[in-house]
């Protein structure tokens, strides 16, 4: 014991190392687990000291964890696996997040916002993808005005590519379904009626246009 640490310890027979300690640190409860060299591997502290697990996997709902944190449950019985909650009382300031790092450098994050989720890469929250609560998705914009809104300063394009079948942009409503597409193996551009399986308009590579009918 000491002025700042009092504990009840367990030692292995013939070993003077305290492999498990239950006590208090600075007036708070503490559980410390050490390896047989005396190095702390697990600390659970109710006070200001950090709690951590080193060199071991932690399983929740499983006795055979295969990752540093391995959670197993049944979605029929468990509606939530992980909850990240921000209790900031300021209006429109809730920003619970998951951050990804390479060593200590931040390389990306997922941020929950009041009204959406934002995905970003690098050390800032500059948005690469915003999904708003109303269902609109923004790429390069934090305020998407349509179901898919793509923005880039300067020239911008959207591309669909395939190596075998047709590459298609498709539009559908309650009355019909049409698509602009580049057919596989053909250097042309076509307007297709999905309801009647007919090419309505074909542009060849030389600029000639052919209309159906």
Tab-separated table of C-alpha atoms in Angstrom:
chain	number	residue	atom	x	y	z
A	1	UNK	CA	0.000	0.000	0.000
A	2	UNK	CA	0.976	3.694	-0.219
A	3	UNK	CA	-0.394	7.159	0.194
A	4	UNK	CA	-2.144	6.931	-3.166
A	5	UNK	CA	-2.640	3.191	-3.744
A	6	UNK	CA	-4.117	0.505	-1.512
A	7	UNK	CA	-4.776	-2.957	-2.909
A	8	UNK	CA	-5.437	-6.613	-2.235
A	9	UNK	CA	-3.172	-8.693	-4.478
A	10	UNK	CA	-2.890	-12.257	-5.750
A	11	UNK	CA	0.463	-13.884	-6.472
A	12	UNK	CA	1.325	-17.105	-8.261
A	13	UNK	CA	2.977	-19.823	-6.181
A	14	UNK	CA	6.716	-19.246	-6.182
A	15	UNK	CA	6.352	-15.867	-7.915
A	16	UNK	CA	6.523	-12.567	-6.092
A	17	UNK	CA	4.720	-10.657	-8.861
A	18	UNK	CA	1.217	-9.400	-8.046
A	19	UNK	CA	-0.744	-10.771	-11.007
A	20	UNK	CA	-4.124	-9.417	-9.860
A	21	UNK	CA	-4.846	-6.427	-7.669
A	22	UNK	CA	-8.140	-5.110	-6.360
A	23	UNK	CA	-8.116	-1.880	-4.468
A	24	UNK	CA	-8.302	1.871	-4.705
A	25	UNK	CA	-6.341	4.550	-6.477
A	26	UNK	CA	-6.771	8.146	-5.315
A	27	UNK	CA	-9.994	7.195	-3.588
A	28	UNK	CA	-11.489	5.347	-6.570
A	29	UNK	CA	-11.977	1.613	-7.125
A	30	UNK	CA	-9.431	-0.148	-9.337
A	31	UNK	CA	-8.803	-3.612	-10.776
A	32	UNK	CA	-5.342	-4.326	-12.237
A	33	UNK	CA	-4.235	-7.532	-14.019
A	34	UNK	CA	-0.532	-8.154	-14.732
A	35	UNK	CA	1.375	-10.783	-16.682
A	36	UNK	CA	3.953	-12.931	-14.911
A	37	UNK	CA	6.603	-10.294	-15.612
A	38	UNK	CA	4.678	-7.731	-13.633
A	39	UNK	CA	3.581	-5.635	-16.638
A	40	UNK	CA	0.036	-4.310	-16.430
A	41	UNK	CA	-2.121	-5.805	-19.198
A	42	UNK	CA	-5.576	-4.787	-18.014
A	43	UNK	CA	-6.684	-1.847	-15.894
A	44	UNK	CA	-10.240	-0.967	-14.917
A	45	UNK	CA	-10.418	2.282	-13.011
A	46	UNK	CA	-13.390	4.209	-11.678
A	47	UNK	CA	-11.310	7.364	-11.304
A	48	UNK	CA	-9.306	9.633	-13.544
A	49	UNK	CA	-6.837	6.905	-14.526
A	50	UNK	CA	-7.303	5.320	-17.942
A	51	UNK	CA	-8.896	1.897	-18.294
A	52	UNK	CA	-7.445	-0.396	-20.962
A	53	UNK	CA	-6.721	-3.919	-22.194
A	54	UNK	CA	-3.364	-4.689	-23.840
A	55	UNK	CA	-2.283	-7.628	-26.025
A	56	UNK	CA	-5.648	-9.382	-25.748
A	57	UNK	CA	-8.931	-9.536	-27.620
A	58	UNK	CA	-12.132	-8.498	-25.883
A	59	UNK	CA	-15.256	-10.527	-26.577
A	60	UNK	CA	-18.799	-9.363	-25.873
A	61	UNK	CA	-21.254	-12.179	-26.427
A	62	UNK	CA	-18.434	-14.539	-27.462
A	63	UNK	CA	-15.729	-16.514	-25.666
A	64	UNK	CA	-13.568	-16.652	-28.804
A	65	UNK	CA	-12.933	-13.044	-29.897
A	66	UNK	CA	-10.850	-12.765	-33.074
A	67	UNK	CA	-10.308	-8.981	-32.999
A	68	UNK	CA	-9.399	-6.362	-30.381
A	69	UNK	CA	-13.186	-5.857	-29.988
A	70	UNK	CA	-15.479	-8.648	-31.139
A	71	UNK	CA	-19.235	-8.275	-30.527
A	72	UNK	CA	-21.683	-11.109	-31.151
A	73	UNK	CA	-25.432	-10.849	-30.733
A	74	UNK	CA	-28.764	-11.693	-32.291
A	75	UNK	CA	-30.567	-8.857	-34.039
A	76	UNK	CA	-33.855	-10.578	-33.277
A	77	UNK	CA	-33.182	-9.943	-29.582
A	78	UNK	CA	-30.703	-7.017	-29.615
A	79	UNK	CA	-31.756	-3.894	-31.477
A	80	UNK	CA	-28.455	-2.118	-30.720
A	81	UNK	CA	-24.912	-3.477	-30.890
A	82	UNK	CA	-22.961	-0.246	-30.408
A	83	UNK	CA	-24.307	3.148	-29.315
A	84	UNK	CA	-22.230	6.338	-29.572
A	85	UNK	CA	-24.045	9.244	-27.923
A	86	UNK	CA	-23.185	12.940	-27.731
A	87	UNK	CA	-24.916	14.742	-24.852
A	88	UNK	CA	-23.771	18.250	-25.786
A	89	UNK	CA	-26.698	20.475	-24.728
A	90	UNK	CA	-26.000	23.116	-27.388
A	91	UNK	CA	-28.468	23.157	-30.277
A	92	UNK	CA	-27.302	21.539	-33.538
A	93	UNK	CA	-23.959	20.585	-32.023
A	94	UNK	CA	-24.203	16.823	-31.621
A	95	UNK	CA	-21.239	15.241	-33.420
A	96	UNK	CA	-20.588	11.667	-32.206
A	97	UNK	CA	-17.852	10.224	-34.393
A	98	UNK	CA	-15.684	7.237	-35.257
A	99	UNK	CA	-12.117	8.187	-36.238
A	100	UNK	CA	-9.647	6.041	-38.160
A	101	UNK	CA	-5.897	6.407	-37.656
A	102	UNK	CA	-2.685	5.069	-39.146
A	103	UNK	CA	-0.345	5.030	-36.141
A	104	UNK	CA	-1.277	8.413	-34.638
A	105	UNK	CA	-2.230	10.161	-37.907
A	106	UNK	CA	-5.945	10.554	-38.590
A	107	UNK	CA	-6.867	9.192	-42.024
A	108	UNK	CA	-10.651	9.407	-41.952
A	109	UNK	CA	-13.800	9.589	-39.885
A	110	UNK	CA	-17.539	8.996	-39.770
A	111	UNK	CA	-19.423	11.784	-38.001
A	112	UNK	CA	-23.033	11.745	-36.861
A	113	UNK	CA	-24.678	15.139	-37.309
A	114	UNK	CA	-28.009	16.676	-36.347
A	115	UNK	CA	-29.742	15.560	-39.521
A	116	UNK	CA	-27.308	13.188	-41.202
A	117	UNK	CA	-24.052	11.243	-41.342
A	118	UNK	CA	-20.813	12.523	-42.887
A	119	UNK	CA	-17.875	10.511	-44.243
A	120	UNK	CA	-14.527	12.235	-44.663
A	121	UNK	CA	-10.899	11.349	-45.378
A	122	UNK	CA	-7.811	12.924	-43.862
A	123	UNK	CA	-7.430	15.104	-40.796
A	124	UNK	CA	-10.409	17.400	-41.377
A	125	UNK	CA	-14.181	16.986	-41.547
A	126	UNK	CA	-14.304	18.132	-45.170
A	127	UNK	CA	-17.126	16.038	-46.544
A	128	UNK	CA	-16.635	13.397	-49.213
A	129	UNK	CA	-20.081	11.877	-48.664
A	130	UNK	CA	-23.080	13.243	-46.750
A	131	UNK	CA	-26.213	11.199	-46.156
A	132	UNK	CA	-29.020	13.444	-44.897
A	133	UNK	CA	-31.911	12.293	-42.737
A	134	UNK	CA	-34.385	13.069	-45.548
A	135	UNK	CA	-32.632	10.564	-47.820
A	136	UNK	CA	-30.608	12.932	-50.016
A	137	UNK	CA	-26.977	11.989	-50.661
A	138	UNK	CA	-24.272	14.534	-51.331
A	139	UNK	CA	-20.866	13.834	-52.848
A	140	UNK	CA	-18.664	16.883	-52.455
A	141	UNK	CA	-21.506	18.884	-50.900
A	142	UNK	CA	-22.899	19.035	-47.374
A	143	UNK	CA	-26.293	20.308	-48.550
A	144	UNK	CA	-27.579	17.883	-51.208
A	145	UNK	CA	-30.710	19.123	-52.957
A	146	UNK	CA	-31.593	15.849	-54.696
A	147	UNK	CA	-31.474	12.121	-53.982
A	148	UNK	CA	-27.950	12.241	-55.451
A	149	UNK	CA	-26.172	15.595	-55.658
A	150	UNK	CA	-22.575	15.654	-56.912
A	151	UNK	CA	-20.437	18.801	-56.685
A	152	UNK	CA	-16.859	19.586	-57.604
A	153	UNK	CA	-15.280	22.990	-58.167
A	154	UNK	CA	-14.361	23.138	-61.847
A	155	UNK	CA	-15.059	20.312	-64.282
A	156	UNK	CA	-17.125	17.467	-62.883
A	157	UNK	CA	-18.473	14.211	-64.300
A	158	UNK	CA	-20.244	11.023	-63.289
A	159	UNK	CA	-19.139	7.803	-64.952
A	160	UNK	CA	-20.504	4.295	-65.136
A	161	UNK	CA	-18.144	1.696	-66.650
A	162	UNK	CA	-18.229	-1.980	-67.541
A	163	UNK	CA	-15.974	-4.342	-69.446
A	164	UNK	CA	-18.635	-6.730	-70.804
A	165	UNK	CA	-22.273	-5.633	-70.580
A	166	UNK	CA	-23.913	-2.236	-71.183
A	167	UNK	CA	-23.070	0.843	-69.095
A	168	UNK	CA	-26.421	2.491	-68.279
A	169	UNK	CA	-27.928	5.616	-66.754
A	170	UNK	CA	-31.535	4.689	-65.951
A	171	UNK	CA	-34.562	6.849	-65.048
A	172	UNK	CA	-37.918	5.419	-63.937
A	173	UNK	CA	-41.293	6.740	-62.807
A	174	UNK	CA	-44.791	5.229	-62.499
A	175	UNK	CA	-45.375	5.559	-66.251
A	176	UNK	CA	-42.188	4.152	-67.728
A	177	UNK	CA	-38.495	3.403	-67.528
A	178	UNK	CA	-35.795	4.670	-69.875
A	179	UNK	CA	-32.033	4.551	-70.016
A	180	UNK	CA	-29.113	6.101	-71.839
A	181	UNK	CA	-26.485	3.443	-72.354
A	182	UNK	CA	-23.318	2.385	-74.138
A	183	UNK	CA	-23.757	-1.222	-75.297
A	184	UNK	CA	-20.999	-3.720	-74.705
A	185	UNK	CA	-18.780	-4.217	-77.741
A	186	UNK	CA	-20.243	-1.266	-79.658
A	187	UNK	CA	-18.968	2.297	-80.054
A	188	UNK	CA	-22.392	3.963	-79.849
A	189	UNK	CA	-24.767	5.684	-77.463
A	190	UNK	CA	-28.437	4.680	-77.198
A	191	UNK	CA	-31.731	5.678	-75.603
A	192	UNK	CA	-33.594	2.558	-74.487
A	193	UNK	CA	-37.223	1.974	-73.486
A	194	UNK	CA	-37.205	-0.701	-70.770
A	195	UNK	CA	-40.975	-1.140	-70.949
A	196	UNK	CA	-40.963	-2.117	-74.641
A	197	UNK	CA	-37.361	-3.409	-74.936
A	198	UNK	CA	-36.703	-1.035	-77.839
A	199	UNK	CA	-33.813	1.286	-78.688
A	200	UNK	CA	-35.546	4.594	-79.422
A	201	UNK	CA	-32.438	6.531	-80.494
A	202	UNK	CA	-28.900	5.561	-81.441
A	203	UNK	CA	-25.893	7.854	-81.868
A	204	UNK	CA	-23.004	6.235	-83.752
A	205	UNK	CA	-19.355	7.190	-83.201
A	206	UNK	CA	-19.383	9.384	-86.352
A	207	UNK	CA	-22.264	11.474	-85.000
A	208	UNK	CA	-25.082	9.977	-87.079
A	209	UNK	CA	-28.403	9.520	-85.285
A	210	UNK	CA	-30.919	6.747	-85.963
A	211	UNK	CA	-34.490	6.939	-84.660
A	212	UNK	CA	-36.712	3.915	-84.146
A	213	UNK	CA	-39.836	3.634	-86.268
